[in-house]
mmCIF file with all atom_site columns, N, CA and C in Angstrom:
data_model
loop_
_atom_site.group_PDB
_atom_site.id
_atom_site.type_symbol
_atom_site.label_atom_id
_atom_site.label_alt_id
_atom_site.label_comp_id
_atom_site.label_asym_id
_atom_site.label_entity_id
_atom_site.label_seq_id
_atom_site.pdbx_PDB_ins_code
_atom_site.Cartn_x
_atom_site.Cartn_y
_atom_site.Cartn_z
_atom_site.occupancy
_atom_site.B_iso_or_equiv
_atom_site.pdbx_formal_charge
_atom_site.auth_seq_id
_atom_site.auth_comp_id
_atom_site.auth_asym_id
_atom_site.auth_atom_id
_atom_site.pdbx_PDB_model_num
ATOM 1   N N  . ASN A 1 1  ? 21.518 -11.357 15.806 1.00 0.00 ? 27 ASN A N  1
ATOM 2   C CA . ASN A 1 1  ? 20.537 -11.004 16.819 1.00 0.00 ? 27 ASN A CA 1
ATOM 3   C C  . ASN A 1 1  ? 19.154 -11.068 16.194 1.00 0.00 ? 27 ASN A C  1
ATOM 4   N N  . LEU A 1 2  ? 18.290 -11.915 16.720 1.00 0.00 ? 28 LEU A N  1
ATOM 5   C CA . LEU A 1 2  ? 16.956 -12.104 16.164 1.00 0.00 ? 28 LEU A CA 1
ATOM 6   C C  . LEU A 1 2  ? 15.946 -11.100 16.681 1.00 0.00 ? 28 LEU A C  1
ATOM 7   N N  . SER A 1 3  ? 16.376 -10.095 17.416 1.00 0.00 ? 29 SER A N  1
ATOM 8   C CA . SER A 1 3  ? 15.438 -9.115  17.948 1.00 0.00 ? 29 SER A CA 1
ATOM 9   C C  . SER A 1 3  ? 15.003 -8.095  16.908 1.00 0.00 ? 29 SER A C  1
ATOM 10  N N  . GLU A 1 4  ? 15.704 -8.008  15.782 1.00 0.00 ? 30 GLU A N  1
ATOM 11  C CA . GLU A 1 4  ? 15.286 -7.092  14.719 1.00 0.00 ? 30 GLU A CA 1
ATOM 12  C C  . GLU A 1 4  ? 13.982 -7.581  14.113 1.00 0.00 ? 30 GLU A C  1
ATOM 13  N N  . THR A 1 5  ? 13.157 -6.644  13.620 1.00 0.00 ? 31 THR A N  1
ATOM 14  C CA . THR A 1 5  ? 11.856 -7.018  13.072 1.00 0.00 ? 31 THR A CA 1
ATOM 15  C C  . THR A 1 5  ? 11.984 -7.869  11.829 1.00 0.00 ? 31 THR A C  1
ATOM 16  N N  . CYS A 1 6  ? 12.795 -7.484  10.884 1.00 0.00 ? 32 CYS A N  1
ATOM 17  C CA . CYS A 1 6  ? 12.961 -8.239  9.648  1.00 0.00 ? 32 CYS A CA 1
ATOM 18  C C  . CYS A 1 6  ? 14.436 -8.321  9.294  1.00 0.00 ? 32 CYS A C  1
ATOM 19  N N  . ARG A 1 7  ? 14.774 -9.261  8.476  1.00 0.00 ? 33 ARG A N  1
ATOM 20  C CA . ARG A 1 7  ? 16.155 -9.441  8.031  1.00 0.00 ? 33 ARG A CA 1
ATOM 21  C C  . ARG A 1 7  ? 16.198 -9.356  6.517  1.00 0.00 ? 33 ARG A C  1
ATOM 22  N N  . LYS A 1 8  ? 17.346 -9.011  6.000  1.00 0.00 ? 34 LYS A N  1
ATOM 23  C CA . LYS A 1 8  ? 17.554 -9.019  4.557  1.00 0.00 ? 34 LYS A CA 1
ATOM 24  C C  . LYS A 1 8  ? 18.216 -10.337 4.193  1.00 0.00 ? 34 LYS A C  1
ATOM 25  N N  . LEU A 1 9  ? 17.620 -11.059 3.282  1.00 0.00 ? 35 LEU A N  1
ATOM 26  C CA . LEU A 1 9  ? 18.162 -12.337 2.846  1.00 0.00 ? 35 LEU A CA 1
ATOM 27  C C  . LEU A 1 9  ? 18.613 -12.194 1.402  1.00 0.00 ? 35 LEU A C  1
ATOM 28  N N  . VAL A 1 10 ? 19.834 -12.484 1.131  1.00 0.00 ? 36 VAL A N  1
ATOM 29  C CA . VAL A 1 10 ? 20.356 -12.384 -0.224 1.00 0.00 ? 36 VAL A CA 1
ATOM 30  C C  . VAL A 1 10 ? 20.298 -13.765 -0.848 1.00 0.00 ? 36 VAL A C  1
ATOM 31  N N  . GLY A 1 11 ? 19.760 -13.837 -2.043 1.00 0.00 ? 37 GLY A N  1
ATOM 32  C CA . GLY A 1 11 ? 19.636 -15.099 -2.760 1.00 0.00 ? 37 GLY A CA 1
ATOM 33  C C  . GLY A 1 11 ? 19.108 -14.796 -4.140 1.00 0.00 ? 37 GLY A C  1
ATOM 34  N N  . ASN A 1 12 ? 18.173 -15.612 -4.606 1.00 0.00 ? 38 ASN A N  1
ATOM 35  C CA . ASN A 1 12 ? 17.575 -15.383 -5.914 1.00 0.00 ? 38 ASN A CA 1
ATOM 36  C C  . ASN A 1 12 ? 16.822 -14.061 -5.939 1.00 0.00 ? 38 ASN A C  1
ATOM 37  N N  . LEU A 1 13 ? 16.279 -13.668 -4.811 1.00 0.00 ? 39 LEU A N  1
ATOM 38  C CA . LEU A 1 13 ? 15.548 -12.415 -4.729 1.00 0.00 ? 39 LEU A CA 1
ATOM 39  C C  . LEU A 1 13 ? 16.513 -11.343 -4.256 1.00 0.00 ? 39 LEU A C  1
ATOM 40  N N  . SER A 1 14 ? 16.395 -10.153 -4.794 1.00 0.00 ? 40 SER A N  1
ATOM 41  C CA . SER A 1 14 ? 17.337 -9.106  -4.422 1.00 0.00 ? 40 SER A CA 1
ATOM 42  C C  . SER A 1 14 ? 17.185 -8.714  -2.953 1.00 0.00 ? 40 SER A C  1
ATOM 43  N N  . GLU A 1 15 ? 15.956 -8.661  -2.465 1.00 0.00 ? 41 GLU A N  1
ATOM 44  C CA . GLU A 1 15 ? 15.739 -8.338  -1.059 1.00 0.00 ? 41 GLU A CA 1
ATOM 45  C C  . GLU A 1 15 ? 14.397 -8.914  -0.636 1.00 0.00 ? 41 GLU A C  1
ATOM 46  N N  . THR A 1 16 ? 14.380 -9.687  0.412  1.00 0.00 ? 42 THR A N  1
ATOM 47  C CA . THR A 1 16 ? 13.160 -10.297 0.916  1.00 0.00 ? 42 THR A CA 1
ATOM 48  C C  . THR A 1 16 ? 13.062 -10.005 2.397  1.00 0.00 ? 42 THR A C  1
ATOM 49  N N  . GLU A 1 17 ? 11.944 -9.468  2.822  1.00 0.00 ? 43 GLU A N  1
ATOM 50  C CA . GLU A 1 17 ? 11.743 -9.196  4.241  1.00 0.00 ? 43 GLU A CA 1
ATOM 51  C C  . GLU A 1 17 ? 11.162 -10.437 4.913  1.00 0.00 ? 43 GLU A C  1
ATOM 52  N N  . LEU A 1 18 ? 11.848 -10.935 5.913  1.00 0.00 ? 44 LEU A N  1
ATOM 53  C CA . LEU A 1 18 ? 11.415 -12.116 6.643  1.00 0.00 ? 44 LEU A CA 1
ATOM 54  C C  . LEU A 1 18 ? 11.145 -11.745 8.091  1.00 0.00 ? 44 LEU A C  1
ATOM 55  N N  . SER A 1 19 ? 10.207 -12.463 8.703  1.00 0.00 ? 45 SER A N  1
ATOM 56  C CA . SER A 1 19 ? 9.982  -12.275 10.134 1.00 0.00 ? 45 SER A CA 1
ATOM 57  C C  . SER A 1 19 ? 11.155 -12.897 10.887 1.00 0.00 ? 45 SER A C  1
ATOM 58  N N  . ASP A 1 20 ? 11.279 -12.572 12.148 1.00 0.00 ? 46 ASP A N  1
ATOM 59  C CA . ASP A 1 20 ? 12.343 -13.158 12.966 1.00 0.00 ? 46 ASP A CA 1
ATOM 60  C C  . ASP A 1 20 ? 12.257 -14.676 12.961 1.00 0.00 ? 46 ASP A C  1
ATOM 61  N N  . ARG A 1 21 ? 11.028 -15.192 13.079 1.00 0.00 ? 47 ARG A N  1
ATOM 62  C CA . ARG A 1 21 ? 10.846 -16.646 13.120 1.00 0.00 ? 47 ARG A CA 1
ATOM 63  C C  . ARG A 1 21 ? 11.233 -17.273 11.782 1.00 0.00 ? 47 ARG A C  1
ATOM 64  N N  . GLN A 1 22 ? 10.861 -16.651 10.677 1.00 0.00 ? 48 GLN A N  1
ATOM 65  C CA . GLN A 1 22 ? 11.229 -17.182 9.365  1.00 0.00 ? 48 GLN A CA 1
ATOM 66  C C  . GLN A 1 22 ? 12.748 -17.157 9.179  1.00 0.00 ? 48 GLN A C  1
ATOM 67  N N  . TYR A 1 23 ? 13.381 -16.104 9.645  1.00 0.00 ? 49 TYR A N  1
ATOM 68  C CA . TYR A 1 23 ? 14.838 -16.032 9.584  1.00 0.00 ? 49 TYR A CA 1
ATOM 69  C C  . TYR A 1 23 ? 15.451 -17.156 10.431 1.00 0.00 ? 49 TYR A C  1
ATOM 70  N N  . ALA A 1 24 ? 14.892 -17.374 11.616 1.00 0.00 ? 50 ALA A N  1
ATOM 71  C CA . ALA A 1 24 ? 15.391 -18.434 12.497 1.00 0.00 ? 50 ALA A CA 1
ATOM 72  C C  . ALA A 1 24 ? 15.216 -19.801 11.841 1.00 0.00 ? 50 ALA A C  1
ATOM 73  N N  . ILE A 1 25 ? 14.088 -20.005 11.163 1.00 0.00 ? 51 ILE A N  1
ATOM 74  C CA . ILE A 1 25 ? 13.851 -21.268 10.450 1.00 0.00 ? 51 ILE A CA 1
ATOM 75  C C  . ILE A 1 25 ? 14.934 -21.470 9.391  1.00 0.00 ? 51 ILE A C  1
ATOM 76  N N  . CYS A 1 26 ? 15.257 -20.428 8.645  1.00 0.00 ? 52 CYS A N  1
ATOM 77  C CA . CYS A 1 26 ? 16.315 -20.517 7.627  1.00 0.00 ? 52 CYS A CA 1
ATOM 78  C C  . CYS A 1 26 ? 17.645 -20.892 8.257  1.00 0.00 ? 52 CYS A C  1
ATOM 79  N N  . GLU A 1 27 ? 17.957 -20.305 9.396  1.00 0.00 ? 53 GLU A N  1
ATOM 80  C CA . GLU A 1 27 ? 19.208 -20.616 10.085 1.00 0.00 ? 53 GLU A CA 1
ATOM 81  C C  . GLU A 1 27 ? 19.229 -22.073 10.548 1.00 0.00 ? 53 GLU A C  1
ATOM 82  N N  . ILE A 1 28 ? 18.108 -22.546 11.078 1.00 0.00 ? 54 ILE A N  1
ATOM 83  C CA . ILE A 1 28 ? 18.023 -23.941 11.527 1.00 0.00 ? 54 ILE A CA 1
ATOM 84  C C  . ILE A 1 28 ? 18.233 -24.879 10.347 1.00 0.00 ? 54 ILE A C  1
ATOM 85  N N  . ILE A 1 29 ? 17.601 -24.561 9.218  1.00 0.00 ? 55 ILE A N  1
ATOM 86  C CA . ILE A 1 29 ? 17.729 -25.405 8.030  1.00 0.00 ? 55 ILE A CA 1
ATOM 87  C C  . ILE A 1 29 ? 19.165 -25.382 7.506  1.00 0.00 ? 55 ILE A C  1
ATOM 88  N N  . LYS A 1 30 ? 19.821 -24.222 7.574  1.00 0.00 ? 56 LYS A N  1
ATOM 89  C CA . LYS A 1 30 ? 21.225 -24.147 7.145  1.00 0.00 ? 56 LYS A CA 1
ATOM 90  C C  . LYS A 1 30 ? 22.097 -25.063 7.999  1.00 0.00 ? 56 LYS A C  1
ATOM 91  N N  . GLU A 1 31 ? 21.827 -25.075 9.308  1.00 0.00 ? 57 GLU A N  1
ATOM 92  C CA . GLU A 1 31 ? 22.609 -25.904 10.226 1.00 0.00 ? 57 GLU A CA 1
ATOM 93  C C  . GLU A 1 31 ? 22.314 -27.385 10.045 1.00 0.00 ? 57 GLU A C  1
ATOM 94  N N  . ASN A 1 32 ? 21.032 -27.714 9.778  1.00 0.00 ? 58 ASN A N  1
ATOM 95  C CA . ASN A 1 32 ? 20.627 -29.112 9.628  1.00 0.00 ? 58 ASN A CA 1
ATOM 96  C C  . ASN A 1 32 ? 19.521 -29.204 8.577  1.00 0.00 ? 58 ASN A C  1
ATOM 97  N N  . PRO A 1 33 ? 19.883 -29.443 7.330  1.00 0.00 ? 59 PRO A N  1
ATOM 98  C CA . PRO A 1 33 ? 18.884 -29.499 6.257  1.00 0.00 ? 59 PRO A CA 1
ATOM 99  C C  . PRO A 1 33 ? 17.868 -30.629 6.426  1.00 0.00 ? 59 PRO A C  1
ATOM 100 N N  . TYR A 1 34 ? 18.137 -31.585 7.300  1.00 0.00 ? 60 TYR A N  1
ATOM 101 C CA . TYR A 1 34 ? 17.240 -32.719 7.491  1.00 0.00 ? 60 TYR A CA 1
ATOM 102 C C  . TYR A 1 34 ? 16.334 -32.567 8.708  1.00 0.00 ? 60 TYR A C  1
ATOM 103 N N  . THR A 1 35 ? 16.284 -31.388 9.286  1.00 0.00 ? 61 THR A N  1
ATOM 104 C CA . THR A 1 35 ? 15.453 -31.161 10.463 1.00 0.00 ? 61 THR A CA 1
ATOM 105 C C  . THR A 1 35 ? 13.970 -31.279 10.102 1.00 0.00 ? 61 THR A C  1
ATOM 106 N N  . THR A 1 36 ? 13.145 -31.455 11.105 1.00 0.00 ? 62 THR A N  1
ATOM 107 C CA . THR A 1 36 ? 11.701 -31.590 10.879 1.00 0.00 ? 62 THR A CA 1
ATOM 108 C C  . THR A 1 36 ? 10.959 -30.364 11.417 1.00 0.00 ? 62 THR A C  1
ATOM 109 N N  . ALA A 1 37 ? 9.737  -30.195 10.944 1.00 0.00 ? 63 ALA A N  1
ATOM 110 C CA . ALA A 1 37 ? 8.885  -29.116 11.447 1.00 0.00 ? 63 ALA A CA 1
ATOM 111 C C  . ALA A 1 37 ? 8.666  -29.286 12.944 1.00 0.00 ? 63 ALA A C  1
ATOM 112 N N  . GLU A 1 38 ? 8.511  -30.527 13.366 1.00 0.00 ? 64 GLU A N  1
ATOM 113 C CA . GLU A 1 38 ? 8.298  -30.808 14.795 1.00 0.00 ? 64 GLU A CA 1
ATOM 114 C C  . GLU A 1 38 ? 9.506  -30.367 15.621 1.00 0.00 ? 64 GLU A C  1
ATOM 115 N N  . ALA A 1 39 ? 10.698 -30.687 15.156 1.00 0.00 ? 65 ALA A N  1
ATOM 116 C CA . ALA A 1 39 ? 11.917 -30.296 15.878 1.00 0.00 ? 65 ALA A CA 1
ATOM 117 C C  . ALA A 1 39 ? 12.052 -28.777 15.922 1.00 0.00 ? 65 ALA A C  1
ATOM 118 N N  . MET A 1 40 ? 11.743 -28.111 14.803 1.00 0.00 ? 66 MET A N  1
ATOM 119 C CA . MET A 1 40 ? 11.825 -26.650 14.782 1.00 0.00 ? 66 MET A CA 1
ATOM 120 C C  . MET A 1 40 ? 10.781 -26.038 15.705 1.00 0.00 ? 66 MET A C  1
ATOM 121 N N  . SER A 1 41 ? 9.606  -26.661 15.792 1.00 0.00 ? 67 SER A N  1
ATOM 122 C CA . SER A 1 41 ? 8.550  -26.119 16.649 1.00 0.00 ? 67 SER A CA 1
ATOM 123 C C  . SER A 1 41 ? 8.962  -26.164 18.116 1.00 0.00 ? 67 SER A C  1
ATOM 124 N N  . VAL A 1 42 ? 9.651  -27.217 18.505 1.00 0.00 ? 68 VAL A N  1
ATOM 125 C CA . VAL A 1 42 ? 10.138 -27.329 19.886 1.00 0.00 ? 68 VAL A CA 1
ATOM 126 C C  . VAL A 1 42 ? 11.202 -26.262 20.133 1.00 0.00 ? 68 VAL A C  1
ATOM 127 N N  . SER A 1 43 ? 12.118 -26.133 19.198 1.00 0.00 ? 69 SER A N  1
ATOM 128 C CA . SER A 1 43 ? 13.212 -25.170 19.338 1.00 0.00 ? 69 SER A CA 1
ATOM 129 C C  . SER A 1 43 ? 12.709 -23.731 19.396 1.00 0.00 ? 69 SER A C  1
ATOM 130 N N  . LEU A 1 44 ? 11.702 -23.421 18.571 1.00 0.00 ? 70 LEU A N  1
ATOM 131 C CA . LEU A 1 44 ? 11.196 -22.045 18.489 1.00 0.00 ? 70 LEU A CA 1
ATOM 132 C C  . LEU A 1 44 ? 9.972  -21.791 19.367 1.00 0.00 ? 70 LEU A C  1
ATOM 133 N N  . LYS A 1 45 ? 9.517  -22.834 20.060 1.00 0.00 ? 71 LYS A N  1
ATOM 134 C CA . LYS A 1 45 ? 8.399  -22.726 21.004 1.00 0.00 ? 71 LYS A CA 1
ATOM 135 C C  . LYS A 1 45 ? 7.103  -22.232 20.345 1.00 0.00 ? 71 LYS A C  1
ATOM 136 N N  . VAL A 1 46 ? 6.809  -22.821 19.171 1.00 0.00 ? 72 VAL A N  1
ATOM 137 C CA . VAL A 1 46 ? 5.544  -22.577 18.476 1.00 0.00 ? 72 VAL A CA 1
ATOM 138 C C  . VAL A 1 46 ? 5.025  -23.927 18.004 1.00 0.00 ? 72 VAL A C  1
ATOM 139 N N  . SER A 1 47 ? 3.792  -23.948 17.504 1.00 0.00 ? 73 SER A N  1
ATOM 140 C CA . SER A 1 47 ? 3.225  -25.217 17.047 1.00 0.00 ? 73 SER A CA 1
ATOM 141 C C  . SER A 1 47 ? 3.867  -25.664 15.732 1.00 0.00 ? 73 SER A C  1
ATOM 142 N N  . ALA A 1 48 ? 3.803  -26.964 15.480 1.00 0.00 ? 74 ALA A N  1
ATOM 143 C CA . ALA A 1 48 ? 4.314  -27.501 14.218 1.00 0.00 ? 74 ALA A CA 1
ATOM 144 C C  . ALA A 1 48 ? 3.548  -26.894 13.048 1.00 0.00 ? 74 ALA A C  1
ATOM 145 N N  . ARG A 1 49 ? 2.259  -26.636 13.232 1.00 0.00 ? 75 ARG A N  1
ATOM 146 C CA . ARG A 1 49 ? 1.452  -26.031 12.168 1.00 0.00 ? 75 ARG A CA 1
ATOM 147 C C  . ARG A 1 49 ? 1.964  -24.628 11.831 1.00 0.00 ? 75 ARG A C  1
ATOM 148 N N  . THR A 1 50 ? 2.375  -23.869 12.824 1.00 0.00 ? 76 THR A N  1
ATOM 149 C CA . THR A 1 50 ? 2.936  -22.537 12.584 1.00 0.00 ? 76 THR A CA 1
ATOM 150 C C  . THR A 1 50 ? 4.207  -22.651 11.753 1.00 0.00 ? 76 THR A C  1
ATOM 151 N N  . ILE A 1 51 ? 5.052  -23.611 12.082 1.00 0.00 ? 77 ILE A N  1
ATOM 152 C CA . ILE A 1 51 ? 6.275  -23.834 11.317 1.00 0.00 ? 77 ILE A CA 1
ATOM 153 C C  . ILE A 1 51 ? 5.925  -24.210 9.880  1.00 0.00 ? 77 ILE A C  1
ATOM 154 N N  . GLU A 1 52 ? 4.937  -25.089 9.710  1.00 0.00 ? 78 GLU A N  1
ATOM 155 C CA . GLU A 1 52 ? 4.532  -25.506 8.368  1.00 0.00 ? 78 GLU A CA 1
ATOM 156 C C  . GLU A 1 52 ? 4.025  -24.327 7.542  1.00 0.00 ? 78 GLU A C  1
ATOM 157 N N  . ARG A 1 53 ? 3.290  -23.413 8.172  1.00 0.00 ? 79 ARG A N  1
ATOM 158 C CA . ARG A 1 53 ? 2.829  -22.215 7.456  1.00 0.00 ? 79 ARG A CA 1
ATOM 159 C C  . ARG A 1 53 ? 4.007  -21.341 7.041  1.00 0.00 ? 79 ARG A C  1
ATOM 160 N N  . ASP A 1 54 ? 4.981  -21.174 7.950  1.00 0.00 ? 80 ASP A N  1
ATOM 161 C CA . ASP A 1 54 ? 6.166  -20.385 7.617  1.00 0.00 ? 80 ASP A CA 1
ATOM 162 C C  . ASP A 1 54 ? 6.973  -21.055 6.502  1.00 0.00 ? 80 ASP A C  1
ATOM 163 N N  . LEU A 1 55 ? 7.114  -22.365 6.555  1.00 0.00 ? 81 LEU A N  1
ATOM 164 C CA . LEU A 1 55 ? 7.833  -23.082 5.504  1.00 0.00 ? 81 LEU A CA 1
ATOM 165 C C  . LEU A 1 55 ? 7.147  -22.893 4.156  1.00 0.00 ? 81 LEU A C  1
ATOM 166 N N  . SER A 1 56 ? 5.827  -22.955 4.160  1.00 0.00 ? 82 SER A N  1
ATOM 167 C CA . SER A 1 56 ? 5.063  -22.747 2.929  1.00 0.00 ? 82 SER A CA 1
ATOM 168 C C  . SER A 1 56 ? 5.293  -21.345 2.376  1.00 0.00 ? 82 SER A C  1
ATOM 169 N N  . ALA A 1 57 ? 5.266  -20.349 3.253  1.00 0.00 ? 83 ALA A N  1
ATOM 170 C CA . ALA A 1 57 ? 5.498  -18.960 2.831  1.00 0.00 ? 83 ALA A CA 1
ATOM 171 C C  . ALA A 1 57 ? 6.911  -18.792 2.282  1.00 0.00 ? 83 ALA A C  1
ATOM 172 N N  . LEU A 1 58 ? 7.891  -19.410 2.935  1.00 0.00 ? 84 LEU A N  1
ATOM 173 C CA . LEU A 1 58 ? 9.274  -19.320 2.470  1.00 0.00 ? 84 LEU A CA 1
ATOM 174 C C  . LEU A 1 58 ? 9.448  -19.995 1.108  1.00 0.00 ? 84 LEU A C  1
ATOM 175 N N  . GLN A 1 59 ? 8.719  -21.098 0.899  1.00 0.00 ? 85 GLN A N  1
ATOM 176 C CA . GLN A 1 59 ? 8.768  -21.769 -0.402 1.00 0.00 ? 85 GLN A CA 1
ATOM 177 C C  . GLN A 1 59 ? 8.161  -20.879 -1.485 1.00 0.00 ? 85 GLN A C  1
ATOM 178 N N  . LYS A 1 60 ? 7.036  -20.252 -1.192 1.00 0.00 ? 86 LYS A N  1
ATOM 179 C CA . LYS A 1 60 ? 6.381  -19.385 -2.165 1.00 0.00 ? 86 LYS A CA 1
ATOM 180 C C  . LYS A 1 60 ? 7.254  -18.191 -2.532 1.00 0.00 ? 86 LYS A C  1
ATOM 181 N N  . LEU A 1 61 ? 8.041  -17.703 -1.571 1.00 0.00 ? 87 LEU A N  1
ATOM 182 C CA . LEU A 1 61 ? 8.961  -16.592 -1.822 1.00 0.00 ? 87 LEU A CA 1
ATOM 183 C C  . LEU A 1 61 ? 10.207 -17.042 -2.583 1.00 0.00 ? 87 LEU A C  1
ATOM 184 N N  . GLY A 1 62 ? 10.408 -18.347 -2.662 1.00 0.00 ? 88 GLY A N  1
ATOM 185 C CA . GLY A 1 62 ? 11.600 -18.857 -3.332 1.00 0.00 ? 88 GLY A CA 1
ATOM 186 C C  . GLY A 1 62 ? 12.837 -18.858 -2.464 1.00 0.00 ? 88 GLY A C  1
ATOM 187 N N  . VAL A 1 63 ? 12.652 -18.676 -1.160 1.00 0.00 ? 89 VAL A N  1
ATOM 188 C CA . VAL A 1 63 ? 13.776 -18.636 -0.228 1.00 0.00 ? 89 VAL A CA 1
ATOM 189 C C  . VAL A 1 63 ? 14.288 -20.050 0.043  1.00 0.00 ? 89 VAL A C  1
ATOM 190 N N  . ILE A 1 64 ? 13.374 -21.014 0.156  1.00 0.00 ? 90 ILE A N  1
ATOM 191 C CA . ILE A 1 64 ? 13.729 -22.414 0.368  1.00 0.00 ? 90 ILE A CA 1
ATOM 192 C C  . ILE A 1 64 ? 12.993 -23.270 -0.647 1.00 0.00 ? 90 ILE A C  1
ATOM 193 N N  . ARG A 1 65 ? 13.451 -24.482 -0.803 1.00 0.00 ? 91 ARG A N  1
ATOM 194 C CA . ARG A 1 65 ? 12.720 -25.443 -1.620 1.00 0.00 ? 91 ARG A CA 1
ATOM 195 C C  . ARG A 1 65 ? 12.812 -26.799 -0.969 1.00 0.00 ? 91 ARG A C  1
ATOM 196 N N  . ARG A 1 66 ? 11.756 -27.561 -1.119 1.00 0.00 ? 92 ARG A N  1
ATOM 197 C CA . ARG A 1 66 ? 11.722 -28.896 -0.536 1.00 0.00 ? 92 ARG A CA 1
ATOM 198 C C  . ARG A 1 66 ? 12.327 -29.876 -1.527 1.00 0.00 ? 92 ARG A C  1
ATOM 199 N N  . VAL A 1 67 ? 13.208 -30.704 -1.018 1.00 0.00 ? 93 VAL A N  1
ATOM 200 C CA . VAL A 1 67 ? 13.837 -31.738 -1.840 1.00 0.00 ? 93 VAL A CA 1
ATOM 201 C C  . VAL A 1 67 ? 13.443 -33.076 -1.257 1.00 0.00 ? 93 VAL A C  1
ATOM 202 N N  . LEU A 1 68 ? 12.715 -33.847 -2.040 1.00 0.00 ? 94 LEU A N  1
ATOM 203 C CA . LEU A 1 68 ? 12.288 -35.180 -1.572 1.00 0.00 ? 94 LEU A CA 1
ATOM 204 C C  . LEU A 1 68 ? 13.398 -36.177 -1.790 1.00 0.00 ? 94 LEU A C  1
ATOM 205 N N  . GLN A 1 69 ? 13.509 -37.107 -0.847 1.00 0.00 ? 95 GLN A N  1
ATOM 206 C CA . GLN A 1 69 ? 14.550 -38.125 -0.970 1.00 0.00 ? 95 GLN A CA 1
ATOM 207 C C  . GLN A 1 69 ? 13.938 -39.479 -1.104 1.00 0.00 ? 95 GLN A C  1
#
């Protein structure tokens, strides 16, 4: 349920507080690692720039990493 304010994400960090949208982005990426910011923006009903800012924040936290192909 994404109605909670923050979620606990277990990974390299012992506990990281994420916004609902950031948690949703992580779930989308888990389902499809090749998704685009544009596709996520449509799904989450926010601008692509908002998604890009969230992706940047998630990268800085070490929650996700970009892999170039």
